[in-house]
Structures are given as C-alpha cells and as structure tokens.
Coordinates of C-alpha atoms in Angstrom, one line a residue:
M1 CA -44.9 -29.7 32.2
G2 CA -44.9 -32.6 34.6
D3 CA -43.8 -33.6 37.8
R4 CA -40.0 -31.9 38.1
K5 CA -37.6 -32.5 40.4
K6 CA -37.3 -30.4 42.8
I7 CA -33.7 -28.9 44.7
A8 CA -33.7 -26.2 47.2
I9 CA -29.8 -24.2 47.1
I10 CA -29.4 -22.7 51.7
V11 CA -27.4 -20.4 51.4
A12 CA -26.2 -20.0 55.1
G13 CA -23.4 -17.4 55.4
G14 CA -23.9 -15.5 57.8
S15 CA -21.3 -14.3 60.8
G16 CA -24.0 -13.3 63.6
T17 CA -22.3 -10.0 64.5
R18 CA -25.7 -8.3 64.0
M19 CA -26.6 -11.3 66.1
Q20 CA -23.8 -9.7 68.5
S21 CA -23.1 -13.2 69.0
A22 CA -20.0 -15.5 68.9
V23 CA -22.6 -18.2 67.1
P24 CA -23.6 -17.5 63.4
K25 CA -27.5 -17.1 63.6
Q26 CA -28.4 -19.4 61.2
F27 CA -26.9 -22.2 64.4
L28 CA -28.6 -20.0 67.4
D29 CA -31.0 -22.2 69.0
L30 CA -34.7 -21.3 68.2
A31 CA -37.1 -23.1 70.6
G32 CA -35.3 -25.6 70.8
K33 CA -33.3 -26.4 67.6
P34 CA -31.1 -24.3 65.2
V35 CA -32.2 -22.0 63.3
L36 CA -30.7 -23.6 60.6
H37 CA -32.7 -26.8 61.6
H38 CA -36.4 -25.3 61.0
T39 CA -35.7 -24.5 57.5
I40 CA -34.0 -27.5 56.4
A41 CA -36.9 -29.4 57.9
A42 CA -39.9 -27.4 55.7
F43 CA -38.6 -28.0 51.8
V44 CA -38.2 -31.7 53.0
Q45 CA -42.0 -31.7 55.0
A46 CA -43.6 -29.6 51.6
Y47 CA -42.0 -31.9 49.3
P48 CA -40.7 -35.2 50.8
D49 CA -38.8 -35.9 47.7
M50 CA -37.4 -32.4 48.0
E51 CA -33.4 -32.4 47.3
I52 CA -30.7 -30.5 49.5
V53 CA -27.8 -28.3 48.7
L54 CA -26.4 -26.5 52.0
V55 CA -23.8 -23.4 51.0
L56 CA -21.9 -22.5 54.0
P57 CA -18.5 -21.5 55.0
E58 CA -16.3 -25.1 55.2
M59 CA -15.8 -24.5 58.7
H60 CA -19.6 -25.0 59.5
F61 CA -19.4 -28.5 57.9
S62 CA -19.3 -30.3 60.5
H63 CA -21.9 -28.3 62.8
A64 CA -24.2 -28.1 59.7
E65 CA -23.6 -32.0 60.6
S66 CA -24.7 -32.7 63.4
I67 CA -27.6 -30.9 62.6
L68 CA -28.6 -33.1 59.9
Q69 CA -28.2 -36.8 62.5
A70 CA -31.3 -34.8 64.0
F71 CA -33.7 -35.3 61.5
D72 CA -35.6 -39.6 61.6
T73 CA -33.9 -39.3 58.3
L74 CA -31.6 -38.0 57.4
P75 CA -32.7 -35.8 54.3
A76 CA -30.7 -35.7 50.9
V77 CA -28.3 -32.7 51.8
T78 CA -25.1 -31.4 49.4
M79 CA -22.7 -29.7 51.3
V80 CA -21.0 -26.7 49.1
Q81 CA -19.1 -24.9 50.4
G82 CA -20.2 -21.7 50.4
G83 CA -18.3 -18.2 48.3
E84 CA -17.4 -13.8 48.4
T85 CA -20.8 -13.5 47.6
R86 CA -23.9 -14.7 47.7
F87 CA -23.6 -13.9 44.4
H88 CA -21.3 -16.5 44.2
S89 CA -22.8 -18.4 47.1
V90 CA -25.7 -19.3 45.1
K91 CA -24.0 -20.6 41.4
N92 CA -21.7 -23.0 43.9
G93 CA -24.9 -24.2 44.7
L94 CA -26.3 -24.6 41.5
D95 CA -23.1 -26.4 39.6
T96 CA -24.5 -29.6 41.5
V97 CA -28.0 -28.9 39.9
S98 CA -27.7 -30.9 36.7
G99 CA -31.4 -32.4 34.0
D100 CA -34.7 -29.9 34.0
A101 CA -35.2 -29.1 38.3
V102 CA -37.9 -25.9 39.4
V103 CA -34.6 -23.9 42.2
F104 CA -35.4 -22.7 44.9
V105 CA -33.0 -20.5 46.0
H106 CA -34.1 -19.9 50.3
D107 CA -32.2 -18.0 53.1
G108 CA -31.4 -20.5 55.6
V109 CA -32.1 -17.6 58.3
R110 CA -35.7 -17.3 57.3
P111 CA -37.0 -20.5 59.1
L112 CA -40.2 -20.4 59.5
V113 CA -41.2 -20.2 55.3
S114 CA -44.4 -22.8 55.3
A115 CA -45.0 -25.8 52.5
T116 CA -47.2 -23.0 51.5
L117 CA -45.6 -20.9 49.7
I118 CA -43.0 -23.6 48.9
H119 CA -45.7 -25.0 46.5
T120 CA -47.0 -21.4 45.5
C121 CA -43.3 -21.2 44.1
Y122 CA -43.4 -24.2 42.9
E123 CA -46.1 -24.4 41.3
A124 CA -45.4 -20.8 39.1
A125 CA -42.4 -21.2 38.3
L126 CA -44.1 -24.3 36.4
S127 CA -46.6 -22.0 35.0
H128 CA -44.1 -18.7 34.4
G129 CA -40.7 -19.4 34.7
S130 CA -39.9 -17.6 38.4
A131 CA -41.8 -17.1 41.3
I132 CA -40.0 -14.0 43.7
P133 CA -42.5 -14.2 47.4
V134 CA -43.7 -10.1 48.3
I135 CA -45.0 -8.4 50.8
D136 CA -47.0 -5.3 51.2
M137 CA -44.6 -2.0 52.4
K138 CA -46.8 -1.2 55.6
D139 CA -44.2 2.1 56.8
S140 CA -44.0 5.4 54.7
I141 CA -40.6 5.9 52.6
R142 CA -38.8 8.3 52.1
E143 CA -36.3 8.8 48.6
I144 CA -32.7 11.1 49.9
S145 CA -31.3 12.8 47.0
G146 CA -28.4 14.8 49.0
E147 CA -29.3 17.3 51.5
K148 CA -33.3 16.8 49.7
N149 CA -35.6 13.6 51.0
M150 CA -39.1 13.3 49.1
A151 CA -41.7 11.4 50.3
V152 CA -42.8 8.7 47.6
D153 CA -45.5 6.3 47.0
R154 CA -45.7 2.8 49.1
D155 CA -47.6 0.9 46.2
R156 CA -45.3 1.0 44.1
Y157 CA -42.9 -1.0 45.8
K158 CA -42.5 -4.1 47.4
I159 CA -40.6 -6.1 49.9
I160 CA -38.6 -8.8 48.4
Q161 CA -38.2 -12.5 50.5
T162 CA -37.0 -15.9 49.5
P163 CA -37.3 -18.4 48.2
Q164 CA -36.9 -16.8 44.7
T165 CA -37.9 -20.1 42.6
F166 CA -36.8 -20.6 38.5
L167 CA -37.1 -23.1 36.3
S168 CA -33.8 -24.9 35.5
E169 CA -32.9 -23.3 32.2
L170 CA -33.5 -19.8 33.7
I171 CA -31.4 -19.2 36.3
L172 CA -28.0 -21.6 35.4
P173 CA -27.6 -19.6 32.4
A174 CA -27.7 -16.9 34.2
F175 CA -25.8 -17.2 36.9
A176 CA -23.4 -18.5 33.9
L177 CA -22.8 -14.4 33.4
P178 CA -20.1 -12.4 35.2
Y179 CA -20.3 -10.9 38.7
D180 CA -21.9 -7.7 38.5
P181 CA -22.2 -6.2 42.2
L182 CA -25.7 -4.5 40.8
F183 CA -26.5 -8.4 41.1
T184 CA -28.2 -7.5 44.9
D185 CA -30.4 -11.3 44.7
E186 CA -31.1 -14.1 41.9
A187 CA -34.4 -12.7 40.1
T188 CA -32.0 -8.9 39.0
V189 CA -29.4 -11.8 37.7
V190 CA -32.1 -13.7 35.9
E191 CA -33.6 -10.1 34.6
R192 CA -29.8 -9.2 33.3
L193 CA -30.9 -11.8 30.8
G194 CA -34.0 -10.0 30.0
Q195 CA -36.2 -12.5 31.8
P196 CA -39.1 -11.1 33.7
V197 CA -40.2 -12.4 36.8
H198 CA -43.3 -13.2 38.5
L199 CA -44.5 -12.1 41.7
V200 CA -46.8 -13.8 44.0
A201 CA -47.7 -12.8 47.5
G202 CA -45.3 -13.8 50.5
E203 CA -45.9 -14.2 54.0
E204 CA -46.0 -12.1 56.7
S205 CA -44.1 -14.8 58.7
N206 CA -41.8 -16.2 56.8
I207 CA -39.0 -13.6 58.2
K208 CA -34.7 -13.2 57.9
I209 CA -33.6 -13.6 61.3
T210 CA -30.6 -11.1 61.4
K211 CA -31.1 -8.9 65.0
P212 CA -31.7 -10.6 68.8
L213 CA -35.1 -9.7 68.2
D214 CA -36.0 -10.7 65.0
L215 CA -35.0 -14.2 67.0
T216 CA -37.8 -13.7 69.9
V217 CA -40.3 -13.2 67.9
A218 CA -39.7 -15.7 65.7
A219 CA -39.7 -18.6 69.1
A220 CA -43.6 -16.6 69.2
L221 CA -44.9 -17.1 65.9
L222 CA -43.8 -20.6 66.2
F223 CA -46.3 -21.2 69.2

C-alpha cells in the first residue's frame, strides 16, 4: 500500500473536574511542559511528516497556540473546535481529512505514548485497515446484575487505549453515520459498518491522565 499521509487527530476537550483543578488537565504541568505538549511531541517525533489536527474547545485555542509556539520547529497543526460528545469532536477533526491517509485518533491526555506504539499502529493499519492498542486486565472483575454479582474471566477482556488507528477509507464513512450513544470509541463506530477491528499490543506506560495520582505517575515514568 506504500507510504501514506499520516494524520493524528488529538482530542483535548477535558475540563479538569476529576483533577480537582481549575486548569483543564491537558494544560497541567508535566515535567516542566504542559501535558498536551508531550502528546503532540510524541507524534511529531514518531513521524516528522505527521500532520496534527488538534480538537479542543474554541476558548482554549489561544492556550494551545502558546503551547505550539514553544516547539523549536512549529509542527503542522490545524485547530478544530470540539463538539458535544467525543463522537462529534472526532467527526469535526475528520472533516479536515482528505485523500488517502492513516488516521490516528488519540487522547490529548495520554502524553507518554511511544514512537514504537505509533509505528506499530501505523504498520498494522496498513496491513489490516485498523489498529486498536489494548493491554491485559490485571485485577479480578465481577459482573453486576441487579442485586446479584458474579466473577468473570478477565482473560476474555482487554483494556482499550489510543491511538485508535484506521485507514481513511474505513473511518471517514463510519463517521458519516448518525450519532448513537453506544459509540464509546472510534472502534465501535467503525464496527457499526460491519468492519472488524484489529487489536495490537498497547503499553502499560501509555496511561490516561484523569486524576491527580496519574500526573504523579506520569512524571515518574518520564525519568
């Protein structure tokens, strides 16, 4: 299939509520730089020709612009206003995509994603059409049904990460579908069109920063 255009849609619409912070979590300091800076840098460093589509509330555009100005070489970034839900935010980002591309959809608050994982997702998407990084569950889990509960086999379940990665010809038609609250991530949208999704091994360090402890762990992992 050859070398394709690479586009990372980075969704950065968090409010900071669970972080107990007035500052949205994507703008919090992590080892001297905003969380979002690390996330953008990961994709630019993985592939120098990576195009970045940053999806965030319009009120945060100026803050994001200041983050971009801190790069030694300004990456190719398009800023797009977010939508009512993640589905609508990703759809807004996808509206900027044209031509054949490999599209990465990534959480803005997963700043530790490695170049290795980004490369793995790219190659798998070329081969299989999609690449969804997953990791094993370590804890025991139980299913709740009314007043009852039962143990389930954790080996039958995986924890989903991002970047969820797709060929443009798969993800663009999928996001032309009407919104459904059952769309919990990009994979569920693509599956609605009858397309299987391909799982790849994620990384334990590819954590999502949602609570104060996550920020502490991320800072430790950087060193």
